[in-house]
XYZ file of C-alpha atoms in Angstrom:
716
model
C 39.658 148.976 -18.387
C 39.105 152.272 -16.822
C 42.171 154.309 -15.591
C 40.743 153.997 -11.641
C 41.545 150.209 -11.760
C 45.036 151.088 -13.549
C 45.565 153.153 -10.518
C 44.574 150.458 -8.157
C 46.732 147.875 -9.942
C 49.998 149.956 -9.677
C 49.568 150.494 -5.946
C 49.102 146.810 -5.640
C 52.087 145.924 -7.827
C 54.146 148.636 -5.375
C 53.987 145.966 -2.370
C 52.273 142.501 -3.716
C 54.341 140.111 -6.172
C 52.695 139.653 -9.806
C 51.036 136.352 -8.644
C 49.177 138.389 -6.057
C 47.780 140.825 -8.126
C 46.520 138.912 -11.253
C 43.435 137.972 -8.618
C 42.501 141.454 -8.267
C 42.217 142.074 -11.726
C 40.085 139.181 -11.931
C 37.787 139.933 -9.230
C 37.135 143.527 -10.926
C 36.345 142.148 -14.177
C 33.987 139.854 -12.483
C 32.472 142.693 -10.185
C 32.053 144.997 -12.929
C 30.093 142.535 -15.352
C 27.961 141.983 -12.211
C 27.390 145.514 -11.255
C 26.530 146.531 -14.881
C 23.755 148.897 -15.140
C 23.427 149.612 -11.535
C 23.867 152.938 -10.456
C 23.992 154.718 -6.820
C 22.385 157.556 -5.648
C 24.486 159.878 -7.072
C 23.917 158.726 -10.370
C 27.815 157.210 -10.781
C 28.195 153.695 -11.931
C 27.731 151.337 -8.865
C 31.069 149.788 -9.716
C 33.143 152.769 -8.627
C 32.232 152.157 -4.881
C 33.989 148.745 -4.640
C 36.651 150.250 -6.778
C 37.185 152.950 -4.283
C 36.852 150.431 -1.246
C 39.701 148.625 -2.743
C 41.900 151.723 -3.274
C 41.448 152.302 0.480
C 42.327 149.050 1.305
C 45.621 149.331 -1.094
C 46.713 152.703 0.334
C 46.911 150.319 3.935
C 48.820 148.246 1.912
C 46.544 145.100 2.592
C 46.919 141.515 1.369
C 45.377 140.693 -2.402
C 42.562 138.513 -1.150
C 41.416 141.410 1.056
C 41.637 143.691 -2.032
C 40.052 141.295 -4.057
C 37.132 140.699 -1.421
C 36.652 144.166 -1.325
C 35.870 144.337 -5.084
C 33.617 141.426 -4.560
C 32.093 142.609 -1.696
C 28.533 143.615 -2.718
C 27.937 141.054 -5.664
C 26.290 138.132 -3.345
C 23.925 140.701 -1.834
C 23.257 143.198 -4.841
C 23.621 140.865 -8.002
C 22.476 137.844 -6.572
C 25.596 135.960 -6.963
C 25.748 132.994 -5.097
C 28.492 132.065 -2.445
C 29.252 128.949 -4.024
C 30.058 130.755 -7.351
C 32.642 133.015 -5.491
C 34.168 130.270 -3.637
C 34.748 128.363 -7.400
C 36.308 130.950 -8.845
C 38.126 132.822 -6.200
C 38.817 130.377 -3.417
C 38.016 129.499 0.012
C 39.642 132.572 1.374
C 38.259 135.393 -0.589
C 34.549 133.393 -0.353
C 34.916 133.371 3.555
C 35.738 137.208 3.304
C 33.044 138.254 0.949
C 30.428 136.273 3.330
C 31.705 137.891 6.509
C 31.054 141.185 4.694
C 27.634 140.226 3.540
C 26.391 139.177 6.851
C 27.390 142.627 8.242
C 25.438 144.093 5.500
C 22.438 142.368 6.182
C 22.443 143.245 9.942
C 23.187 146.985 9.219
C 20.304 146.778 6.536
C 17.776 145.006 9.442
C 19.245 148.177 12.163
C 18.248 150.425 9.422
C 14.617 149.022 8.507
C 14.005 148.423 12.376
C 15.732 151.442 13.778
C 13.469 152.131 16.451
C 13.045 148.432 17.522
C 16.933 148.555 17.437
C 16.957 151.308 19.827
C 14.508 149.852 22.075
C 15.478 146.036 21.910
C 18.602 145.255 23.713
C 18.524 141.498 22.300
C 18.585 142.939 18.502
C 21.439 145.588 19.340
C 23.619 142.809 21.399
C 23.064 140.233 18.420
C 24.240 142.860 15.882
C 27.156 143.793 17.870
C 27.925 140.517 18.866
C 28.172 139.221 15.288
C 30.401 142.176 14.151
C 32.895 141.374 17.018
C 32.663 137.631 15.967
C 33.522 138.438 12.321
C 36.482 140.507 13.836
C 37.607 137.629 16.153
C 37.728 135.029 13.073
C 38.993 137.447 10.343
C 39.583 141.128 11.457
C 40.153 141.958 7.420
C 36.388 141.630 7.338
C 36.058 144.644 9.510
C 38.887 146.511 7.303
C 36.736 145.792 4.185
C 33.588 147.381 6.373
C 35.577 150.438 7.556
C 36.921 151.471 3.969
C 32.942 150.752 2.652
C 32.061 153.273 5.237
C 34.461 155.323 4.589
C 33.680 155.873 0.798
C 30.227 156.185 2.111
C 31.067 158.800 4.301
C 32.649 160.486 1.080
C 29.845 160.542 -0.861
C 26.963 160.769 1.789
C 25.600 164.153 0.337
C 23.636 162.066 -2.189
C 21.487 160.703 0.469
C 18.545 162.108 1.900
C 19.226 164.588 5.511
C 17.525 161.973 7.938
C 19.512 159.216 6.557
C 22.727 161.034 6.265
C 22.382 162.040 10.053
C 21.802 158.569 11.078
C 24.789 157.095 9.285
C 26.831 160.266 10.502
C 26.304 159.563 13.858
C 26.512 155.457 13.612
C 30.085 156.061 11.947
C 31.059 158.646 14.782
C 29.482 155.952 17.431
C 30.915 152.872 16.360
C 32.724 152.851 13.193
C 35.256 155.912 13.825
C 36.240 153.848 17.838
C 36.545 150.961 15.805
C 39.103 152.099 13.443
C 40.848 153.892 16.306
C 40.823 150.530 18.618
C 42.432 148.476 15.429
C 45.061 151.435 15.535
C 44.290 152.573 11.904
C 44.743 156.507 12.433
C 44.450 157.049 8.779
C 40.890 155.826 8.932
C 39.911 156.985 12.022
C 40.300 160.721 11.722
C 38.853 160.630 7.968
C 35.365 158.855 9.287
C 35.627 161.397 12.461
C 35.699 164.649 10.504
C 32.882 163.817 7.453
C 30.906 162.275 10.335
C 31.352 165.757 12.115
C 30.935 167.757 8.963
C 27.435 166.371 8.384
C 26.400 166.597 12.446
C 27.734 169.703 13.336
C 28.269 171.534 9.738
C 28.861 175.074 11.420
C 30.997 173.956 13.962
C 33.310 172.032 11.022
C 33.141 175.069 9.087
C 34.108 177.769 12.215
C 37.295 175.541 12.383
C 38.094 175.079 9.092
C 37.968 179.258 8.892
C 39.992 179.151 11.752
C 42.667 176.985 10.154
C 42.725 178.591 6.870
C 42.644 182.247 8.004
C 45.931 181.251 10.352
C 47.643 178.958 7.558
C 50.380 181.433 6.321
C 51.511 182.232 10.518
C 50.957 178.772 11.415
C 53.226 177.293 8.323
C 55.880 179.857 8.897
C 56.138 179.158 12.638
C 56.240 175.707 11.753
C 59.101 175.681 9.053
C 60.784 177.607 12.318
C 60.592 175.031 14.450
C 61.255 172.429 12.005
C 64.368 173.762 10.942
C 65.641 174.926 14.622
C 65.002 170.849 15.713
C 66.578 169.305 12.443
C 70.300 171.749 13.256
C 69.952 170.418 17.014
C 69.662 166.712 16.035
C 72.542 166.583 13.094
C 74.760 168.628 15.689
C 74.820 164.819 17.910
C 74.764 162.930 14.762
C 71.232 161.937 14.997
C 69.452 161.061 11.291
C 66.035 162.027 11.963
C 63.248 163.053 9.406
C 61.097 165.974 11.131
C 57.632 167.033 9.490
C 55.091 169.659 11.144
C 51.288 168.690 10.700
C 48.067 170.657 11.370
C 45.874 168.324 13.564
C 42.459 167.143 11.872
C 39.425 169.202 12.411
C 37.549 166.443 14.732
C 40.389 166.003 16.796
C 40.925 170.295 17.200
C 37.094 170.193 18.150
C 37.270 167.776 20.939
C 40.750 169.480 22.119
C 38.720 172.711 22.685
C 35.926 170.816 24.354
C 38.277 168.849 26.885
C 40.432 172.085 27.589
C 36.862 173.863 28.005
C 35.771 171.340 30.314
C 38.964 171.451 32.430
C 39.262 175.322 32.542
C 42.296 175.239 30.468
C 42.697 178.086 27.583
C 43.212 176.974 23.978
C 45.513 178.790 21.982
C 44.171 179.163 18.466
C 47.284 179.374 16.631
C 50.185 177.170 18.025
C 48.415 174.468 19.457
C 46.963 173.408 16.303
C 50.604 172.263 15.211
C 52.317 168.783 16.266
C 56.183 168.255 15.137
C 56.633 164.391 14.167
C 60.194 163.081 14.520
C 61.022 159.462 12.290
C 64.059 157.962 13.476
C 65.613 154.442 13.148
C 65.761 152.741 16.503
C 64.267 153.428 19.969
C 67.552 154.143 21.152
C 67.122 157.252 18.775
C 63.576 158.154 20.046
C 64.936 158.961 23.335
C 68.121 160.855 22.756
C 65.643 163.057 20.046
C 63.466 163.592 23.252
C 66.928 164.525 25.462
C 67.560 167.220 22.306
C 64.095 168.580 22.398
C 64.156 168.932 26.091
C 67.563 171.053 25.721
C 66.348 173.673 22.966
C 62.837 173.732 24.420
C 61.425 174.098 27.958
C 59.008 171.185 28.423
C 55.530 171.445 30.120
C 55.155 169.939 33.818
C 52.815 167.019 33.187
C 52.578 166.937 29.568
C 54.781 163.765 28.911
C 53.783 160.481 27.939
C 56.214 157.574 27.574
C 53.461 155.184 24.840
C 56.666 153.354 23.489
C 57.492 151.761 27.394
C 53.767 151.739 27.891
C 52.120 151.150 24.308
C 48.496 151.953 24.088
C 45.773 148.827 23.626
C 45.977 149.386 19.911
C 49.646 148.635 19.757
C 50.376 152.611 19.118
C 53.828 153.163 20.361
C 55.312 157.106 20.511
C 57.053 159.330 22.706
C 54.891 162.474 23.470
C 55.711 165.766 24.938
C 54.746 169.354 24.582
C 57.272 171.933 25.483
C 57.555 176.054 24.919
C 58.887 176.550 21.717
C 59.667 179.597 19.665
C 57.998 183.090 21.225
C 56.940 181.213 24.518
C 54.279 179.132 22.213
C 53.117 175.441 22.980
C 54.035 172.885 20.779
C 53.428 169.142 20.649
C 56.325 166.964 19.700
C 56.096 163.197 18.841
C 58.435 160.989 18.503
C 58.757 157.245 17.060
C 60.653 155.081 14.910
C 59.633 154.362 10.828
C 58.092 151.021 11.983
C 55.977 152.209 14.861
C 54.874 155.269 12.471
C 53.329 152.602 10.066
C 51.657 150.800 13.038
C 50.217 154.248 14.148
C 48.516 154.940 10.384
C 47.678 151.257 9.636
C 47.045 149.572 13.354
C 46.196 145.893 12.517
C 46.137 146.431 8.755
C 50.369 146.781 9.089
C 50.148 143.081 9.734
C 49.758 142.336 6.128
C 52.294 144.534 5.284
C 54.923 142.799 7.547
C 53.688 139.501 6.930
C 54.486 139.909 2.752
C 57.966 140.660 3.826
C 58.031 137.424 6.243
C 58.563 139.697 9.239
C 55.181 139.090 11.034
C 54.659 140.242 14.723
C 52.424 138.500 17.368
C 51.562 141.455 18.774
C 48.978 141.798 16.206
C 47.454 138.909 17.092
C 47.542 139.531 20.646
C 45.933 142.905 19.999
C 42.809 141.023 19.185
C 42.393 140.120 22.317
C 40.170 142.727 23.882
C 37.584 141.473 21.427
C 37.813 137.994 22.653
C 37.518 138.817 25.923
C 34.102 140.731 25.275
C 32.672 137.611 23.501
C 33.914 135.451 26.716
C 32.374 138.180 29.329
C 29.031 137.828 27.326
C 29.050 134.248 28.334
C 29.635 135.147 31.670
C 26.827 138.455 31.746
C 23.531 137.894 32.861
C 22.124 139.146 29.516
C 21.936 141.172 26.295
C 22.019 144.577 28.323
C 24.588 143.687 30.453
C 26.720 142.260 27.198
C 25.830 146.116 25.346
C 26.809 148.381 28.571
C 30.064 145.966 28.244
C 30.476 146.591 24.759
C 29.578 150.436 24.848
C 31.940 151.070 27.657
C 34.939 149.654 26.417
C 34.443 151.180 22.778
C 31.799 153.241 22.350
C 31.025 155.267 25.562
C 32.025 159.192 25.922
C 34.862 159.589 27.636
C 35.954 161.994 30.259
C 39.210 163.155 31.327
C 40.995 162.767 34.685
C 44.299 163.496 36.261
C 46.902 161.304 38.179
C 48.414 162.945 41.385
C 51.331 163.380 38.951
C 49.315 165.801 36.500
C 48.954 162.745 34.123
C 45.846 162.795 32.091
C 43.870 159.698 31.746
C 40.824 158.632 29.544
C 37.689 156.890 31.016
C 34.639 156.206 30.289
C 31.701 158.482 31.143
C 30.614 157.408 34.430
C 33.789 155.514 35.876
C 34.448 155.386 39.440
C 37.535 155.354 41.287
C 37.649 151.528 41.171
C 37.716 151.848 37.199
C 40.647 154.404 37.730
C 42.393 152.308 39.239
C 42.123 149.169 37.386
C 43.259 151.408 34.490
C 46.524 152.657 35.722
C 47.422 148.936 37.166
C 45.556 145.378 37.742
C 47.104 145.068 41.269
C 46.173 148.989 42.157
C 42.783 147.847 41.476
C 42.857 144.605 43.520
C 44.106 146.782 46.551
C 41.916 149.762 46.126
C 40.622 150.312 49.868
C 39.594 154.099 49.211
C 39.922 157.060 46.869
C 40.459 161.123 46.834
C 38.829 163.202 44.604
C 40.298 166.785 44.298
C 42.093 166.041 47.561
C 38.816 164.840 49.287
C 37.767 161.391 50.060
C 35.003 159.996 48.280
C 33.018 156.753 48.122
C 34.149 153.944 45.873
C 30.931 154.232 43.607
C 31.344 157.906 43.128
C 31.286 159.040 39.836
C 34.243 160.853 38.207
C 33.692 163.942 36.094
C 36.399 165.816 33.828
C 39.028 167.751 35.508
C 38.905 165.377 38.756
C 42.762 164.624 40.092
C 42.197 161.025 41.781
C 44.561 159.483 43.955
C 44.039 155.778 44.865
C 44.281 154.508 48.605
C 45.428 150.822 48.201
C 46.234 148.001 50.622
C 48.948 145.471 49.045
C 47.814 141.566 49.605
C 44.497 142.678 49.349
C 41.582 141.487 46.820
C 38.749 142.477 45.562
C 35.162 142.902 46.766
C 32.112 140.568 45.365
C 30.296 143.397 45.935
C 32.057 145.178 42.863
C 30.571 142.973 40.589
C 27.223 143.783 41.896
C 25.539 146.345 39.066
C 23.186 147.332 41.210
C 25.562 148.688 43.659
C 27.395 150.975 40.934
C 31.190 150.464 42.090
C 32.552 149.477 38.466
C 31.458 150.224 35.204
C 33.913 149.732 32.868
C 34.218 145.886 31.046
C 38.122 146.236 31.798
C 37.878 146.644 35.616
C 34.671 144.001 35.440
C 37.198 141.492 33.436
C 39.957 141.790 35.806
C 37.786 141.390 38.743
C 35.981 138.177 37.650
C 39.652 136.870 36.386
C 40.952 137.088 39.805
C 38.198 135.357 41.128
C 38.474 132.734 39.013
C 41.818 131.977 39.976
C 40.797 131.398 43.243
C 40.611 127.698 44.287
C 37.248 126.325 43.404
C 37.207 125.052 46.953
C 37.274 128.500 48.307
C 34.661 129.715 45.940
C 32.362 127.345 46.777
C 33.172 127.838 50.379
C 32.209 131.619 50.231
C 29.248 130.753 47.808
C 27.967 128.996 50.475
C 27.879 131.463 53.297
C 26.333 133.826 50.715
C 23.866 131.651 49.757
C 23.107 131.007 53.649
C 22.880 134.791 53.903
C 20.397 135.263 51.158
C 18.195 132.484 52.358
C 18.322 133.770 55.699
C 17.685 137.226 55.117
C 14.509 136.473 52.539
C 13.347 134.213 54.910
C 13.055 131.091 52.181
C 13.600 127.799 53.036
C 14.729 125.667 49.663
C 16.907 122.723 49.556
C 20.438 123.674 47.847
C 19.722 120.857 45.315
C 16.372 122.492 44.587
C 18.196 126.016 43.875
C 20.795 124.454 41.760
C 17.849 122.486 39.546
C 16.107 125.723 39.324
C 19.254 127.830 38.256
C 20.008 124.887 35.621
C 23.400 124.025 37.206
C 24.732 120.399 37.120
C 25.620 120.225 40.709
C 25.195 122.265 43.860
C 29.037 122.528 43.753
C 28.688 124.313 40.397
C 26.037 126.764 41.655
C 28.044 127.730 45.148
C 31.105 128.187 43.002
C 29.299 130.232 40.487
C 28.105 132.154 43.750
C 31.615 132.393 44.951
C 33.357 133.423 41.654
C 31.465 136.465 41.410
C 29.909 134.789 37.889
C 26.458 134.800 39.672
C 25.129 137.661 41.904
C 23.465 136.734 45.144
C 20.953 139.436 44.196
C 20.080 137.633 41.165
C 18.721 134.886 43.215
C 15.688 136.908 44.916
C 13.518 136.941 41.897
C 14.225 132.792 41.168
C 13.430 132.000 44.698
C 10.550 133.809 45.325
C 8.784 132.930 41.952
C 6.834 129.880 41.368
C 9.045 126.873 40.881
C 7.231 124.116 40.129
C 8.728 122.058 42.778
C 7.256 120.497 45.277
C 5.465 122.439 47.847
C 6.633 120.129 50.675
C 10.348 120.823 50.182
C 9.797 124.562 49.806
C 8.565 127.081 52.189
C 8.807 131.041 51.096
C 7.923 133.810 52.945
C 8.073 136.842 50.299
C 6.898 140.183 50.337
C 3.043 140.817 50.316
C 0.410 142.667 48.196
C -1.295 146.054 48.513
C -3.759 144.636 47.068
C -3.300 142.473 43.971
C -6.376 141.207 42.568
C -7.422 137.446 43.082
C -9.787 135.375 41.355
C -11.806 132.494 43.220
C -12.306 129.711 40.972
C -15.456 128.753 40.057
C -17.069 130.949 42.243
C -18.336 134.771 41.133
C -18.720 137.637 43.263
C -17.371 136.120 46.159
C -15.124 138.537 47.778
C -11.358 137.407 48.853
C -8.851 139.054 51.026
C -5.445 138.346 51.897
C -4.396 136.587 55.032
C -2.501 138.531 57.823
C -0.858 135.626 58.878
C 1.414 134.880 56.137
C 1.245 138.087 53.633
C 0.684 136.071 50.160
C 2.610 137.798 47.447
C 2.161 138.337 43.593
C 2.856 134.704 41.527
C 3.430 133.007 44.789
C 1.560 129.678 45.242
C -1.733 130.198 46.759
C -4.667 128.752 48.332
C -8.348 129.904 49.758
C -10.320 129.239 53.050
C -13.992 130.045 52.851
C -14.809 131.741 56.117
C -18.231 131.848 57.879
C -18.798 135.547 57.488
C -15.838 137.011 55.629
C -15.589 135.602 52.173
C -12.696 133.688 51.203
C -9.191 134.279 53.211
C -5.889 133.768 50.736
C -3.354 132.080 52.507
C 0.133 131.301 51.081
C 0.063 127.326 50.227
C 2.963 126.909 52.826
C 1.163 128.663 55.526
C 1.762 127.140 58.603
C -1.827 128.372 59.913
C -3.246 127.000 56.937
C -1.911 123.708 57.264
C -3.505 123.309 60.430
C -6.879 123.471 58.968
C -9.087 120.054 58.659
C -12.091 121.137 57.271
C -10.863 120.353 53.483
C -14.161 121.019 52.093
C -14.034 124.582 53.074
C -10.686 124.696 50.730
C -10.964 126.684 47.415
C -8.543 126.968 44.504
C -7.664 130.931 43.614
C -4.957 132.671 41.504
C -3.788 135.652 41.100
C -5.548 137.830 38.381
C -3.396 140.998 38.117
C -0.244 143.062 39.230
C -0.385 145.205 42.110
C 1.634 148.423 42.579
C 4.095 148.023 45.144
C 4.213 145.436 47.942
C 4.569 145.735 51.875
C 7.120 143.641 53.273
C 8.892 143.730 57.026
C 12.317 144.242 57.573
C 13.949 143.608 60.961
C 17.130 145.507 61.506
C 19.404 144.286 64.819
C 21.932 147.196 65.813
C 24.051 148.692 68.443
C 21.857 151.713 69.426
C 23.155 154.675 68.765
C 21.912 158.595 68.061
C 21.066 159.303 64.598
C 20.390 155.309 63.650
C 16.971 155.573 62.506
C 18.076 158.755 60.654
C 20.492 156.579 59.132
C 18.374 153.791 58.250
C 15.320 155.884 56.669
C 18.151 158.000 54.478
C 19.098 154.383 52.963
C 15.839 153.348 52.387
C 14.868 156.590 50.436
C 18.218 156.696 48.593
C 16.767 153.372 46.990
C 13.215 155.097 46.493
C 11.353 152.844 48.579
C 8.699 154.360 51.233
C 8.029 153.296 54.758
C 4.856 152.486 55.633
C 5.376 151.776 59.317
C 8.385 151.583 61.690
C 8.814 149.937 65.147
C 11.579 150.111 67.921
C 12.508 147.933 70.324
C 15.208 148.458 72.638
C 17.261 146.016 74.638
C 18.885 145.986 77.786
C 22.426 145.009 76.136
C 22.197 148.008 74.188
C 20.909 146.748 71.127
C 17.848 147.517 69.114
C 15.432 146.089 66.918
C 14.134 148.395 64.318
C 11.296 146.726 62.198
C 10.145 148.179 59.145
C 7.195 147.838 56.771
C 8.303 149.231 53.379
C 6.802 149.399 50.021
C 8.619 147.658 47.390
C 8.261 146.664 43.706
C 9.458 143.638 43.637
C 11.594 140.768 45.295
C 14.931 142.238 43.320
C 14.539 145.893 44.710
C 14.147 144.406 48.494
C 17.477 142.306 48.102
C 19.277 145.586 47.013
C 17.776 147.237 50.342
C 18.770 144.404 52.500
C 21.968 145.200 50.763
C 22.135 148.815 51.562
C 20.682 148.483 55.175
C 23.828 146.159 55.929
C 26.462 148.719 55.408
C 24.636 151.365 57.824
C 27.413 152.009 60.738
C 26.488 149.650 63.799
C 24.364 147.131 61.864
C 24.511 143.835 63.297
C 21.881 141.869 60.604
C 19.202 142.688 58.215
C 16.557 140.420 57.475
C 12.959 140.069 56.520
C 10.615 139.943 59.446
C 7.849 137.394 59.467
């Protein structure tokens, strides 16, 4: 038996009872035999990989089943061992963990083999991400094994070809490190970040490493000095504490440099690399120690965070303060209890440490709620692209750093809006949001926040969110956190109120689009069991009104006598006259049929075939049935002219504002006609060129928001 397995067993015996250690030994022997003769690309025996993965998990004090599963995690996929063999020999728990890790490995292999397809196919990406989240929600230890597996792969990544190294490093930085952060495992997160950073940006990595090396002596002297001062001051007030100094890890320094530069702040290349950590017995001692720190050194305004009273989502708790230390040098101090420190380093992995001691904590289960919410939101969103955006905005997306009016810095996903910011501060602040100021200037609620912005939310007590906020086309909300809270607010409303609101929205959309169709037919078309379910979905925001337009204007297979569509017209698409070659066809101006609508042809005496919608009133009045011919769409056009009628109170600049909105939607105007009325109103009739019904529906919504506009609908 190799010394390395002896080291693993020694670690395990420090915190596991003897009966939990024996299966680890058995798993090692089984894996060693299964992998015999296999080598890694580096030339080392393959068994060293699962052994190192198990060592990472033992450092996190995970349970015996997890460590045994880590030793076995590649035997099914690489050695031909069946899951049934694992189950018979090691039991159900280990078998399920190994199976979960094997499935994730198969997802990663498919993604690597079809990398281009994975990048361009949202469904494939969504499937992979969703399976990973499902595995986490069922048993988070599967992902802990996968994180340890990725950590050892990153430690030995130099054996891989350059292109593969870059791909794996980028994936590590984009996915695995953020997952470790969300699970609160800082000790794994910073190693993944540093290893990925070293591969992706070797020059920057070496530059920061040299900075740390050249300043080491000065930094360590400063560290010893401030540690000594603080220990003496804590002893004076009888506070027992462990005080240590540490240098921040390389990727953290890199991001701090970027962040400071983006907000115009200077970066002290020596002392801001240092953080003091104070560990005490209980929460009372945390706040008492904070008082001592602030009495010794002057606190820097706006640089205090209380994560004890307000823990982060990954359960991280600590007091953070920045002070002007000796020689007026900035110094960061973190104060926490010993248990908080364990959770900060080990996150959800600490659950099993406390579980072995019979000291469980329900918060560890609650901490995974965000994953279950993501899975729930997937069922509510309209498709794979929405799910991907939800996951990436909540976990993987780049961050911007903005300030509250009190100077507190907040991390927000790139592209976040004031509404996202409001919900990030407090749910009720988000619900009541009616306006926002950025850097002292009023902005629209769809304004994208930038690094360094100071954001002030204007709220109204008792107000609720708007359904428009859930309309992705309008851009009010970008984060999964805000979207989930808004949907939850609407779900809490009474079903009757949702139905009432949904009916008003449906009638408005039908009126705007000039579509006549029974509610029962719409429910059937959209696969709702009843009209009430359809209306409740509309009223709750689960179904956007703008999702209706493409469905309503597409061929439905319904009885043409019960549906009358007046969609946008073509300019011009191709129409094929069935059974007749070379016969000219043109679109009828009376009904302007649109691509994919049910159509019929009428043979004229001198102008070929005129193509009408099947529900065209003029066509229905024709009695010469022998002149009817079957026609069909033979190709797609580019843009389709649609007539829009806008009723508004007349004012200076009205038409300018209307055309500005149309232009902002990247829609061209083919014609404009104004009709002024004696009562001070005006009707603006526009012919606009749109790509499809969805774009037209979005345009109608935008036009309704123009000042003094009363009503907007399709014309004709």
